[in-house]
Coordinates of C-alpha atoms in Angstrom, one line a residue:
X1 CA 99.6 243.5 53.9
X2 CA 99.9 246.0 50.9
X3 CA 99.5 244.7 47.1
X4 CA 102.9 245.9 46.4
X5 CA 104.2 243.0 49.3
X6 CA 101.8 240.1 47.5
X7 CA 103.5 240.9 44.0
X8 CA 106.8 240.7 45.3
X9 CA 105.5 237.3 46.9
X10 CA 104.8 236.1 43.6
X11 CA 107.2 236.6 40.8
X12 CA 107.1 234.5 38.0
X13 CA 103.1 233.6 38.8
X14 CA 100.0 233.8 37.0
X15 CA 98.2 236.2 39.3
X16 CA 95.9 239.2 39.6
X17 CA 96.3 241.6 42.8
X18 CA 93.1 242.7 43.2
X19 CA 92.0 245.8 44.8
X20 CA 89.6 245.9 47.6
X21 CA 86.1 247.9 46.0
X22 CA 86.9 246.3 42.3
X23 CA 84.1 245.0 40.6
X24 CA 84.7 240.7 41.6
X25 CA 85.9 238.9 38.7
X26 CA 85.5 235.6 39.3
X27 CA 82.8 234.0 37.0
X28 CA 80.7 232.6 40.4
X29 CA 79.0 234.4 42.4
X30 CA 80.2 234.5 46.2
X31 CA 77.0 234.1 48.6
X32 CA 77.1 237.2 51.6
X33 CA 79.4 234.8 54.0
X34 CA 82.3 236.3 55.6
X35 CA 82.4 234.3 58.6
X36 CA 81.2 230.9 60.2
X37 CA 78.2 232.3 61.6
X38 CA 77.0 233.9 58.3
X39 CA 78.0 230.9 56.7
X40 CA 75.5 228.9 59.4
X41 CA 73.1 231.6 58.6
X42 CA 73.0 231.3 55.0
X43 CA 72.4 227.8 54.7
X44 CA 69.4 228.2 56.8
X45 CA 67.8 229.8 54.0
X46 CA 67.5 226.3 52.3
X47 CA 64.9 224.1 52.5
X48 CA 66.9 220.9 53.4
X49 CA 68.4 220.7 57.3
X50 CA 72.2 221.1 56.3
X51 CA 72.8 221.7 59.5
X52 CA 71.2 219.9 62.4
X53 CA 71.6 221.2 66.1
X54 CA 71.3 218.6 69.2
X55 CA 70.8 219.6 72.4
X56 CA 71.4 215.8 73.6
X57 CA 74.3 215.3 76.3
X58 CA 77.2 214.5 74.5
X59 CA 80.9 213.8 75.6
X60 CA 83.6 215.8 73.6
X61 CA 85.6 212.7 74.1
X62 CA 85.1 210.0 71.7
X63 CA 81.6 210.5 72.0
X64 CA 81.3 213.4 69.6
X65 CA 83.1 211.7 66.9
X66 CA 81.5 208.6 67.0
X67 CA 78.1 209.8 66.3
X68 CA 79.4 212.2 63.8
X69 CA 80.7 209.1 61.9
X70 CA 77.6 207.5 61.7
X71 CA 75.4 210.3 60.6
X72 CA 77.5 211.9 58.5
X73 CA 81.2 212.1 57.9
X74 CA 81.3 209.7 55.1
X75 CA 84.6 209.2 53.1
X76 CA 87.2 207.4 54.4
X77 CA 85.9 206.1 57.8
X78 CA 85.0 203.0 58.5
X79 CA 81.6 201.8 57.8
X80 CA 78.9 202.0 58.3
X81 CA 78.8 205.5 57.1
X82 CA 77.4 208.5 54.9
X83 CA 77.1 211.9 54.1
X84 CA 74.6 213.6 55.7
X85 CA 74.0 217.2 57.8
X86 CA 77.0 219.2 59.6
X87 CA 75.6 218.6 63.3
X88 CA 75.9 221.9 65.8
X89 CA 76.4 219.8 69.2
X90 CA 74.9 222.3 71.9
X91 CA 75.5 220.2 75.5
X92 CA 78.5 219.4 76.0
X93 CA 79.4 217.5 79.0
X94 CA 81.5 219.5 81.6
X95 CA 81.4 222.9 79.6
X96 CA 77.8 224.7 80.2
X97 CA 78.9 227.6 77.5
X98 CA 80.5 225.7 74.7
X99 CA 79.2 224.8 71.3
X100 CA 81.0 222.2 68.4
X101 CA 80.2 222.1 65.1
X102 CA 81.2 219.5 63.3
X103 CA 80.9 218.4 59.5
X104 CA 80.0 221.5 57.9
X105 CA 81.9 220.4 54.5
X106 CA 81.3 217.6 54.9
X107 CA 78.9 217.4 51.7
X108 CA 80.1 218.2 48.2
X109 CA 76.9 220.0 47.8
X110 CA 77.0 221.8 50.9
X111 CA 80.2 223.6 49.9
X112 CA 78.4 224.9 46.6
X113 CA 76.4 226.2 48.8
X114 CA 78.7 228.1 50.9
X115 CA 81.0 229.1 47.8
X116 CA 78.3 230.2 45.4
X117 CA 79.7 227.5 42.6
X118 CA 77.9 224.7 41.2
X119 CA 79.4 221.4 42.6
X120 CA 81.4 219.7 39.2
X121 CA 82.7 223.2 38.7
X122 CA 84.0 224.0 42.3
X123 CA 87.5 223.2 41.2
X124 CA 87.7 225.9 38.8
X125 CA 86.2 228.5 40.6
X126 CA 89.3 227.5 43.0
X127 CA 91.4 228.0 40.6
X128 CA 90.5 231.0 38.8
X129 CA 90.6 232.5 43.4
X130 CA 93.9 231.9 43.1
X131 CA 94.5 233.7 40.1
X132 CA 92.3 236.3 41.3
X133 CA 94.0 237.6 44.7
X134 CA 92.4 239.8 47.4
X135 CA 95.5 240.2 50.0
X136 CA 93.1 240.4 53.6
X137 CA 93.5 243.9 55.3
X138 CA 94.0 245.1 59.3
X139 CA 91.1 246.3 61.3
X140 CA 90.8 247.4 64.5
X141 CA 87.7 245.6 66.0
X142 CA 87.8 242.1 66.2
X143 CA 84.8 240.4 67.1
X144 CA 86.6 237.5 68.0
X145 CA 88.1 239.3 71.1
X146 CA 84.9 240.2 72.6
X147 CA 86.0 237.7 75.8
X148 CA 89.8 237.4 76.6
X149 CA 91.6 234.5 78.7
X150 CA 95.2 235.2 79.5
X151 CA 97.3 232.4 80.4
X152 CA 99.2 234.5 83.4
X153 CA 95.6 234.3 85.4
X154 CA 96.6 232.0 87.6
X155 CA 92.7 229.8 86.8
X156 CA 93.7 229.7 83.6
X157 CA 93.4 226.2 81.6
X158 CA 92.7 225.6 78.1
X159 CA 91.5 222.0 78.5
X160 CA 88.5 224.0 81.1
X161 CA 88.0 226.8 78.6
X162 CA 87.4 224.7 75.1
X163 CA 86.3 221.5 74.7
X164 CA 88.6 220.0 72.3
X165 CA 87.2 217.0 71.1
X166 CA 89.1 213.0 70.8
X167 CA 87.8 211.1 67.9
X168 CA 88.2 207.7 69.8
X169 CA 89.3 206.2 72.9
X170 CA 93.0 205.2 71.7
X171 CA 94.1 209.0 71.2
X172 CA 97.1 210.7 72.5
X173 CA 95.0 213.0 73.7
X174 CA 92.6 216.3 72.9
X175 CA 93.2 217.9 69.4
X176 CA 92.0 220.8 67.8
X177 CA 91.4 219.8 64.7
X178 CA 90.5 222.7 62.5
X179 CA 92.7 225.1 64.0
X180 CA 94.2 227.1 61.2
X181 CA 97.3 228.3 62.5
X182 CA 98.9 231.9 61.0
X183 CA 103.0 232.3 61.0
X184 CA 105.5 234.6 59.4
X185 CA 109.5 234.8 58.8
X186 CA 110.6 236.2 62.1
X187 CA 112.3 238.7 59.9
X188 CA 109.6 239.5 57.4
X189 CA 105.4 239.8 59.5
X190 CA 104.3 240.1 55.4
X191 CA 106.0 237.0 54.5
X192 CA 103.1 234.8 55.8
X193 CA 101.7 231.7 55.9
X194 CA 98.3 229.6 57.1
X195 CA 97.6 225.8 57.6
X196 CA 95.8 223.4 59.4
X197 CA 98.2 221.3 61.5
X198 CA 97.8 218.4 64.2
X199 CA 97.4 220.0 67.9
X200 CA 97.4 217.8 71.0
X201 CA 96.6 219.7 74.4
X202 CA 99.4 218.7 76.3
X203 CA 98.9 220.8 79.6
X204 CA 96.9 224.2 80.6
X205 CA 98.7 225.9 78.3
X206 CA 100.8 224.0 76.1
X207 CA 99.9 222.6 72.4
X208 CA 101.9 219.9 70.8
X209 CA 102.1 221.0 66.8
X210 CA 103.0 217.8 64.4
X211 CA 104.4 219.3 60.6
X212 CA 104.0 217.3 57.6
X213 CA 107.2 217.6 55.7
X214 CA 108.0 220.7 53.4
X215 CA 105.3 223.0 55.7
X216 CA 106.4 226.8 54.5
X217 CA 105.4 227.3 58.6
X218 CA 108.0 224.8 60.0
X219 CA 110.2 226.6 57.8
X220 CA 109.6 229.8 59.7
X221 CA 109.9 227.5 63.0
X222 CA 113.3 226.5 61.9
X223 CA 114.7 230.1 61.3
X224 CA 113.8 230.7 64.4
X225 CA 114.7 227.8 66.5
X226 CA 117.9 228.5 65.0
X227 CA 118.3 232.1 66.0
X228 CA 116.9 230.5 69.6
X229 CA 114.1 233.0 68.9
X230 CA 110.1 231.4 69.7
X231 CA 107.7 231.9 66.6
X232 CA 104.6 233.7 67.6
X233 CA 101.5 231.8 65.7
X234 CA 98.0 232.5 66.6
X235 CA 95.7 229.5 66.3
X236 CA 92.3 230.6 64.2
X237 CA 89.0 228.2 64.4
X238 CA 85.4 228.5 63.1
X239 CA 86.0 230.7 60.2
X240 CA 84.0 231.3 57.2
X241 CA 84.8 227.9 54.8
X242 CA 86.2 230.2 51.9
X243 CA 89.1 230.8 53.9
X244 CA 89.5 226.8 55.0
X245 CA 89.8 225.4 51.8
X246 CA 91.5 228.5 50.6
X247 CA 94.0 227.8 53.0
X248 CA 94.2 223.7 51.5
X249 CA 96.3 224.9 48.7
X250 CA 100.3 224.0 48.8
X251 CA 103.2 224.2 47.0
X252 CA 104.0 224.6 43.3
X253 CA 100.8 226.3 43.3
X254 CA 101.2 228.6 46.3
X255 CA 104.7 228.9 46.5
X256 CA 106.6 230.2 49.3
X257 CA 105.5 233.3 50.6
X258 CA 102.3 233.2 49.1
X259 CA 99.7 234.0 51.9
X260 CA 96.8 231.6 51.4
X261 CA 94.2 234.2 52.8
X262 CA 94.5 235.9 49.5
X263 CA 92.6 233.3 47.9
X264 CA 89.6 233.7 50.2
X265 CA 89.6 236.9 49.6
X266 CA 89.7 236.1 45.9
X267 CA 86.6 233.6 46.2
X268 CA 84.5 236.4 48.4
X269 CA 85.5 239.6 46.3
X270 CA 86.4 240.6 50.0
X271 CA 89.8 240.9 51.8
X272 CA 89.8 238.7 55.0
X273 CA 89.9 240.8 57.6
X274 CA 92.9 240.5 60.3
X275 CA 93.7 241.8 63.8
X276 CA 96.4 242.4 65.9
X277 CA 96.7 239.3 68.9
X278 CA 96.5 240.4 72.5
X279 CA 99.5 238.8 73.7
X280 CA 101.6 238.1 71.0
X281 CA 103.1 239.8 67.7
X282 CA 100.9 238.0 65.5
X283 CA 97.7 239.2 63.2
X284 CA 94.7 236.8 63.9
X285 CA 91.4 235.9 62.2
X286 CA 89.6 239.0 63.4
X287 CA 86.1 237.3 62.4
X288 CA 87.1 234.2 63.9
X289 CA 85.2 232.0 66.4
X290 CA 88.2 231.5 68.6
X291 CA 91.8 232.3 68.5
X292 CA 94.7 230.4 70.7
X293 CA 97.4 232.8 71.0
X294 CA 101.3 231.8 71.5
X295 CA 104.5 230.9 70.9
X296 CA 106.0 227.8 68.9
X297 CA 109.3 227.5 71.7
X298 CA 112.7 227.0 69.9
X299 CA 114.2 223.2 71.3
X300 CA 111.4 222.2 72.9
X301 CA 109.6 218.8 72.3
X302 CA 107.2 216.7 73.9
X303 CA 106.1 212.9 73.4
X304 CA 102.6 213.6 71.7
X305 CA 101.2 210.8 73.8
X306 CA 103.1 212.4 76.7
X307 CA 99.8 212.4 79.2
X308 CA 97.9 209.3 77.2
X309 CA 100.8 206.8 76.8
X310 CA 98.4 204.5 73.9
X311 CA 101.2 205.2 71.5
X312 CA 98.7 206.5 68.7
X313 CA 98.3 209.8 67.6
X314 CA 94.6 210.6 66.2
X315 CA 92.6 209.2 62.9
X316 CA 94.0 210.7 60.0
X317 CA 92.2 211.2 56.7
X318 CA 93.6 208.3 55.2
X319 CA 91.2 206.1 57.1
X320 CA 94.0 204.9 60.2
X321 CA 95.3 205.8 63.1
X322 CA 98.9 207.1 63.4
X323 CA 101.2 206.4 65.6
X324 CA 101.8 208.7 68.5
X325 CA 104.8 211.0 67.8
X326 CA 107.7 211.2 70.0
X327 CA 109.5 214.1 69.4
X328 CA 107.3 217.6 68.4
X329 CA 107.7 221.0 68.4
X330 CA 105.2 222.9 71.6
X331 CA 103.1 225.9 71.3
X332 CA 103.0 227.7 74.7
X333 CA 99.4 229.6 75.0
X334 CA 99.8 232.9 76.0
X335 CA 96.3 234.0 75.9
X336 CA 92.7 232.6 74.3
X337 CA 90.1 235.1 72.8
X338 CA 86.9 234.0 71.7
X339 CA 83.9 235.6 70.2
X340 CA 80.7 235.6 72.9
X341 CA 79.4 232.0 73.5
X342 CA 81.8 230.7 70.8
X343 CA 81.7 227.7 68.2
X344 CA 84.4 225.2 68.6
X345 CA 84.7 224.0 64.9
X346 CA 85.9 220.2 64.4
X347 CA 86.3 217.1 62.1
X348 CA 86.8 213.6 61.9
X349 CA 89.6 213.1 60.7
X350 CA 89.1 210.6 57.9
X351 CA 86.0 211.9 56.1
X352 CA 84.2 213.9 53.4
X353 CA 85.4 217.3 55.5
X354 CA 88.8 216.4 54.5
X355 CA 88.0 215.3 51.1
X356 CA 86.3 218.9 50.7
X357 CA 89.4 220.7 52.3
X358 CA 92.1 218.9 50.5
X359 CA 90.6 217.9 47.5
X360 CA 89.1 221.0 46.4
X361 CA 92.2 222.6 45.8
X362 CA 93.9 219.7 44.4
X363 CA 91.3 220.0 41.2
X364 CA 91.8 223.6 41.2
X365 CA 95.9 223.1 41.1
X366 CA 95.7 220.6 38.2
X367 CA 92.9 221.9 36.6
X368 CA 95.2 225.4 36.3
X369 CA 98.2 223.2 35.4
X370 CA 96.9 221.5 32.2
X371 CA 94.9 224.4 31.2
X372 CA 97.9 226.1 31.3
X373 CA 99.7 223.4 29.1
X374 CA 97.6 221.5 27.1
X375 CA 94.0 223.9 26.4
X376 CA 91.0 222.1 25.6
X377 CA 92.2 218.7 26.3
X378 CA 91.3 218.2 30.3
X379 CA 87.6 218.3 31.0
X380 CA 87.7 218.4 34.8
X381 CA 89.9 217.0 37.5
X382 CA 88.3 215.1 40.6
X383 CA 90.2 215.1 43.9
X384 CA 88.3 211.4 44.7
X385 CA 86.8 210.7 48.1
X386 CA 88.6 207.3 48.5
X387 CA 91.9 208.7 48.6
X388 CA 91.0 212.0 51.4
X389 CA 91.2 214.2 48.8
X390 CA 94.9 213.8 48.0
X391 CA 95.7 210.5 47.0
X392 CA 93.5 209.7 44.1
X393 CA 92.7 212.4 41.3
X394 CA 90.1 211.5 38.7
X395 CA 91.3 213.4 35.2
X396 CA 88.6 214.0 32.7
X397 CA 90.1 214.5 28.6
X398 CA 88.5 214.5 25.3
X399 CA 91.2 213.9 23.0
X400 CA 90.5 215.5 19.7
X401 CA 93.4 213.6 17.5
X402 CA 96.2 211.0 18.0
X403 CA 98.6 213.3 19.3
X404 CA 96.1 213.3 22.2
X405 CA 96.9 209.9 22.8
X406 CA 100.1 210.7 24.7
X407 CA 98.9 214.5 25.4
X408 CA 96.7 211.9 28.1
X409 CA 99.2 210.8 29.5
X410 CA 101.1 214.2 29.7
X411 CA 98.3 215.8 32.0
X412 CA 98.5 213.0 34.1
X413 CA 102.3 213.9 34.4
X414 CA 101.6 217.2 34.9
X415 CA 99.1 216.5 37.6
X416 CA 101.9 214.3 39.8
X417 CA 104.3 217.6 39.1
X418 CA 101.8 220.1 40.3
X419 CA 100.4 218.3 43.5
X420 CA 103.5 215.9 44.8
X421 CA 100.9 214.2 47.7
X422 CA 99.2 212.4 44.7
X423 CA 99.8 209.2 44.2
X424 CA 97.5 207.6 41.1
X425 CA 95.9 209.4 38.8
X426 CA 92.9 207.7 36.6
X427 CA 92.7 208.8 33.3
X428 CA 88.7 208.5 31.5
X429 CA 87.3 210.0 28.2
X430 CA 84.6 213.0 28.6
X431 CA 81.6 210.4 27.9
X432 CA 82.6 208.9 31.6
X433 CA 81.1 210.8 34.9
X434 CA 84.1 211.3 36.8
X435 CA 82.5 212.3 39.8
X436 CA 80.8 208.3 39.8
X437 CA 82.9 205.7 40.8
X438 CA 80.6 202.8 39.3
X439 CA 81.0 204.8 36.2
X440 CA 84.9 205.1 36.4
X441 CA 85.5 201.8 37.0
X442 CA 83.5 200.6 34.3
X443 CA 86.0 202.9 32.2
X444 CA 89.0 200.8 33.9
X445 CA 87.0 197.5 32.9
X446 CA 86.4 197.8 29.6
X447 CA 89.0 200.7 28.6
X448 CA 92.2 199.4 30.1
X449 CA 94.8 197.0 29.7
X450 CA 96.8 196.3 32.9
X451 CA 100.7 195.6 30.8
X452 CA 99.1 197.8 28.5
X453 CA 97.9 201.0 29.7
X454 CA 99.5 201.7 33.5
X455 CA 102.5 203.8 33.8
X456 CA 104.7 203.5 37.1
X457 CA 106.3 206.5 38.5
X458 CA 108.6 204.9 41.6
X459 CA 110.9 206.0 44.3
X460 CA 108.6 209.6 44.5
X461 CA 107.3 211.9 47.2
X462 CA 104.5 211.4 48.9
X463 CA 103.3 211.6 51.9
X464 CA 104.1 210.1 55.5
X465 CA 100.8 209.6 56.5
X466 CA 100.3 206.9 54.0
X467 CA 100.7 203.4 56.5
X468 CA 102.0 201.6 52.7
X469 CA 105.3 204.6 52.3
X470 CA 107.4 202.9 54.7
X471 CA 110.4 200.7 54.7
X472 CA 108.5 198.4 57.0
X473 CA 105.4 197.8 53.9
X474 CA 108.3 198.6 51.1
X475 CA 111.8 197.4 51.6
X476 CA 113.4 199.5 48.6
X477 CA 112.8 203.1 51.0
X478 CA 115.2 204.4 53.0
X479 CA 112.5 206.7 54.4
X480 CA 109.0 207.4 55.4
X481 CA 106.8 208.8 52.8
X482 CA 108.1 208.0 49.3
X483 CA 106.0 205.4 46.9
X484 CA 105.8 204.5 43.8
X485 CA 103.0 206.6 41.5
X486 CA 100.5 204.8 39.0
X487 CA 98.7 206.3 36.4
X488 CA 95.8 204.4 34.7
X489 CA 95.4 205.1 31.3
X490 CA 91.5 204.4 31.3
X491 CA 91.1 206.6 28.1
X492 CA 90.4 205.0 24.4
X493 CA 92.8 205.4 21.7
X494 CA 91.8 208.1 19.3
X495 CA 91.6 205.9 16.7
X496 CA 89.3 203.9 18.4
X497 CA 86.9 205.9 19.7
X498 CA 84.2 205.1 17.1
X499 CA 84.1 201.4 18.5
X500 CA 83.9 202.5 21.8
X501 CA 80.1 204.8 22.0
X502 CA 78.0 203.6 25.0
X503 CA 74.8 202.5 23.9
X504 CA 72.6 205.2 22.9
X505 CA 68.9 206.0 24.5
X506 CA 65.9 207.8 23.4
X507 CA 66.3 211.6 25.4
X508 CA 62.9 211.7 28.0
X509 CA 61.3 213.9 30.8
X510 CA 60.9 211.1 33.4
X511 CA 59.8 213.1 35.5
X512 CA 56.7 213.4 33.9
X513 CA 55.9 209.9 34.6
X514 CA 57.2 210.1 37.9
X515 CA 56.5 213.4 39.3
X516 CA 57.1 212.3 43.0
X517 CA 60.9 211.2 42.5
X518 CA 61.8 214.7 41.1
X519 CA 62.5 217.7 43.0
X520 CA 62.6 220.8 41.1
X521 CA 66.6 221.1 41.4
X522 CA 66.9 217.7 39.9
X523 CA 64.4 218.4 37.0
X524 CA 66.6 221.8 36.2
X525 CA 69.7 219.2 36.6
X526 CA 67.9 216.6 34.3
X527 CA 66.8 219.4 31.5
X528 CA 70.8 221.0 31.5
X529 CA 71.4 217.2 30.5
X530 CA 68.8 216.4 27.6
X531 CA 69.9 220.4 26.6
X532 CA 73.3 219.2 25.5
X533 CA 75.2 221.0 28.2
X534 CA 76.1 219.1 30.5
X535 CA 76.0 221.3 33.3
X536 CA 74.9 219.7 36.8
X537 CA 74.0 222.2 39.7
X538 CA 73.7 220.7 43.3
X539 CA 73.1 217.5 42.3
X540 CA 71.2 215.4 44.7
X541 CA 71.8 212.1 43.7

C-alpha cells in the first residue's frame, strides 16, 4: 500500500505518513519485536517468568481455559482470579505438533514491556502511533508459509490441523479467538481493514464469523454479498502484540478506510510486513504464526451452535456468556499456512487480555480527543478493567479555574463522542490515582453528590454485548444495544479545592527501613514519586 493511498484514506485527519527508514518519532522507544516469537523472546530477557511453558497434558477444550482463569486472566472472570504469567501450553491432547499461548497481555505491565512505554503512559504512546503512520509494505517471503494445507486435499480438516480452543463446556463450539481477520472493498485491495471477530469452527472447512454492529469489514461483506460476489479474508493469529492492540482502534478515530496496521507500524518505526495468500486474493500477516485463508460466501448462514445445539455462543469480555447466534455469515477455508511447529495464540474471553486489547486504544482515542479540545486540562484517561476495556473510562483533570468546572464535564462529553462503546465515564481531580480503584471510589465518596454531580446521557449507542442493552432488561429499547450513559462528576469544584487536600505526610525512603520489600524497579518508582514527577515505570504493585 503506497503513502499516497493512506493520505487519500485520511482526509480531514490529524496524521503523519511516515516513510519507511525515517528517523521514529514517537517519544517511546519500540523494543526489537516484530513478531510473536520475538516478542516471546524479548521478554525472556527479564528476570520475572512472564511467560510460563507447561508441558502437562492439557485438553484444548474447556480445559485450557479453565486453568488459564485461575492463574492468570484476571479482569472480568469470575473469581477466584488474578493476573499472573501468559502460559505457553506445549501438550495438547490429540495434536502432537501444536502449541497455545494464552494470556500474553494479559498484564498491564507486560505490555510495557512488549511496547517499550511505561505503563500509565501506554495510552499516549497509542495515540501519538496513530498520528504517526507507517502503512506496512509487500514482501515476498513469508515465513508464515513455510507449511501449506490446502483445503482441496481430500485429508484436509481444520479441526485436525489447529487446536482451537472452547473456554467452557456450554460453547457453541471451537473459536479462534485471536484471529485477526484482514478484508478490503471488493473494488478497492488498498481500501483495507483488520479486526478480531468471533470464529466458530463449523465443519473441516467452514468458520462461522459473528460482526458487532458498524464493523468497516461487514461493510465490505455487504458490497459484496450484494454484487453475489464472496469476500476473500485471510485469518492472521500469533502476531507481534503492536499490531493486536493496533488493530483495537475503531471509529471516529480510525475512520473508514483507515488500515489499522499503520499504527503498528507507527508504534515499531517499522512497516508490518504483508504477503500475498496462497489461495485467495488477499495479503496476509507474512510474520504471522498462522494464517486461515478464504472466502466470507455471499447468502450463506449457519446457526453458530449449528453442531453444539447449547444455545450459547462463547464468554465474552463483559464477564457472560452470549447466546448462540442463529443466523451468521460463513468463511469457507480454502487453504491454512502456518509457520513450522506453529503457536496457536488465544484468550479468555473476559479478562485482562481484553482489557489490554480494547482498552488501550480507548485511552489513546480520548486522550487525543481532549488534548485536541481542551490542552492541559485531562491528565490521563483509564480504559478500567471492570468494564473489558470499553465500558468504564477513568478521566484524570486538573482544573486550573472555574471555567474548568464545566470544561470537566465537556471531556467527559467528548470521550462518549469519540468512543460510542463507552458507557460511564468517572470524572477525578489529578491528586486521585486513576489507575486504583480503592482510590477512585474514595473520590466518588467523598467528592460526589448523586442529584448533584451525575449527568445522564439516554437512548445512546452501545454495544450488543452488554446482557443490560435489551428490551427484555430495559423496556423503553426498541433494540439490542442502546443504554443510557452516566457520567460521574467525582471532581471538586474549583472553588473548593482548598478544602478538599488529602492529608499531607512527611516525604521518606522506606526502603531503607525495609530493604527486603523493595526491588530496585520499585525504589526508582518510589524516588520518581518523592521527586515531584510523578512518573511510575512498570509498577509492581
Amino acid at each position: 500500500m503506497s503513502d499516497k493511498v493512506v493520505a487519500s484514506k485520511q482526509q480531514n485527519q490529524d496524521y503523519v505518513v511516515r516513510q519507511a527508514g525515517e528517523d521514529h518519532p514517537l517519544q517511546w522507544q519500540s523494543p526489537p519485536i516484530n513478531d510473536l516469537r520475538s516478542a516471546l523472546a524479548y521478554l525472556e530477557t527479564f528476570d520475572d517468568t512472564e511467560v510460563y511453558t507447561t508441558d502437562y497434558p492439557t485438553d484444548p477444550i474447556a480445559e485450557l481455559a479453565g486453568v488459564y482463569r485461575r492463574i492468570g486472566a484476571g479482569a472480568t472472570v469470575q473469581p477466584p482470579r488474578q493476573q499472573g504469567p501468559a502460559m505457553l501450553f506445549t501438550n495438547l491432547k490429540g495434536y502432537d505438533q501444536s502449541r497455545v499461548l494464552v494470556g500474553l497481555l494479559a498484564s498491564r505491565r507486560r505490555v510495557s514491556r512488549l511496547l517499550g512505554a511505561p505503563e500509565r503512559e501506554l495510552g499516549k504512546q497509542m495515540g501519538q502511533a496513530r498520528r504517526v503512520v507507517t502503512p506496512p509494505k509487500e514482501v515476498d517471503h513469508a515465513p508464515v508459509q513455510e507449511v501449506i494445507h490446502r483445503a482441496d486435499d481430500p485429508e484436509f480438516d481444520l479441526r485436525k490441523i489447529l487446536p482451537a480452543p472452547t473456554n467452557t463446556t456450554e460453547d457453541a463450539g471451537p473459536y479462534f479467538c485471536m484471529g485477526l481477520v484482514l478484508g478490503s472493498d471488493i473494488d478497492d485491495p488498498d481500501n483495507v481493514d483488520v479486526t478480531i471477530h468471533r470464529l466458530c469452527v463449523q465443519s473441516k472447512d467452514e468458520l462461522s464469523i459473528f460482526f458487532a454492529p458498524g464493523r468497516h469489514i461487514d461493510a465490505f461483506r455487504q458490497k459484496a454479498e450484494s454484487l453475489n460476489k464472496p469476500l476473500p479474508v485471510s485469518v492472521n493469529m500469533g502476531l507481534d502484540p503492536a499490531i493486536y492492540i493496533g488493530a483495537e482502534f475503531e471509529a471516529p478515530t480510525t475512520p473508514f478506510g483507515f488500515d489499522e496496521l499503520c499504527v503498528a507500524g507507527g508504534l515499531r518505526g517499522e512497516p508490518v510486513e504483508l504477503a500475498r495468500c496462497v489461495s485467495v486474493s488477499q495479503r496476509c500477516i507474512a510474520r504471522a504464526e498462522i494464517v486461515i485463508e478464504g472466502e466470507i460466501l455471499p447468502s450463506v448462514r449457519v446457526a453458530e451452535d449449528k453442531n453444539s445445539h447449547t444455545g450459547k455462543a462463547m464468554p465474552e469480555f463483559p464477564g457472560y456468556t452470549g447466546d448462540a447466534n442463529p443466523s451468521l455469515p460463513v468463511i469457507k477455508v480454502k487453504a491454512i499456512t502456518t509457520r513450522t511447529n506453529p503457536i496457536l495464540q488465544t484468550l479468555v474471553g473476559p479478562g485482562e487480555e481484553h482489557v489490554s486489547m480494547a482498552g488501550i486504544p480507548t485511552e489513546a482515542s480520548i486522550w487525543n480527543q481532549c488534548e485536541d479540545a481542551l490542552p492541559g486540562l485531562v491528565q490521563n484517561v483509564y480504559a478500567h478493567s471492570a468494564g473489558g476495556g470499553k465500558f468504564l473510562a477513568v478521566i484524570q483533570v486538573k482544573k486550573r479555574n472555574a471555567a474548568d468546572d464545566g470544561m470537566t464535564k465537556q471531556a467527559a462529553v467528548l470521550a462518549l463522542a469519540v468512543y460510542r462503546e463507552l458507557k460511564n465515564v468517572i470524572l477525578v481531580d489529578e491528586d486521585v490515582d486513576l489507575f486504583d480503584t480503592d482510590d477512585v471510589l474514595w473520590a466518588m465518596q467523598t467528592r460526589y453528590v448523586g442529584d448533584l454531580d451525575t449527568t445522564f446521557v439516554p437512548g445512546v449507542t452501545g454495544h450488543v454485548l452488554d446482557p443490560s442493552q435489551q428490551p427484555e432488561y430495559d423496556g423503553r429499547l426498541s433494540s439490542k444495544g442502546t443504554t443510557t450513559k452516566t457520567i460521574f462528576d467525582c471532581t471538586v469544584p474549583f472553588k473548593l479545592k482548598q478544602h478538599f487536600v488529602r492529608a499531607q505526610f512527611k516525604p521518606v525512603e522506606p526502603w531503607l527501613w525495609a530493604p527486603d520489600l523493595y526491588t530496585e524497579e520499585r525504589i526508582a518508582r518510589e524516588k520518581a514519586i518523592l521527586a515531584g514527577t510523578g512518573q511510575i515505570n512498570n509498577d509492581d504493585k
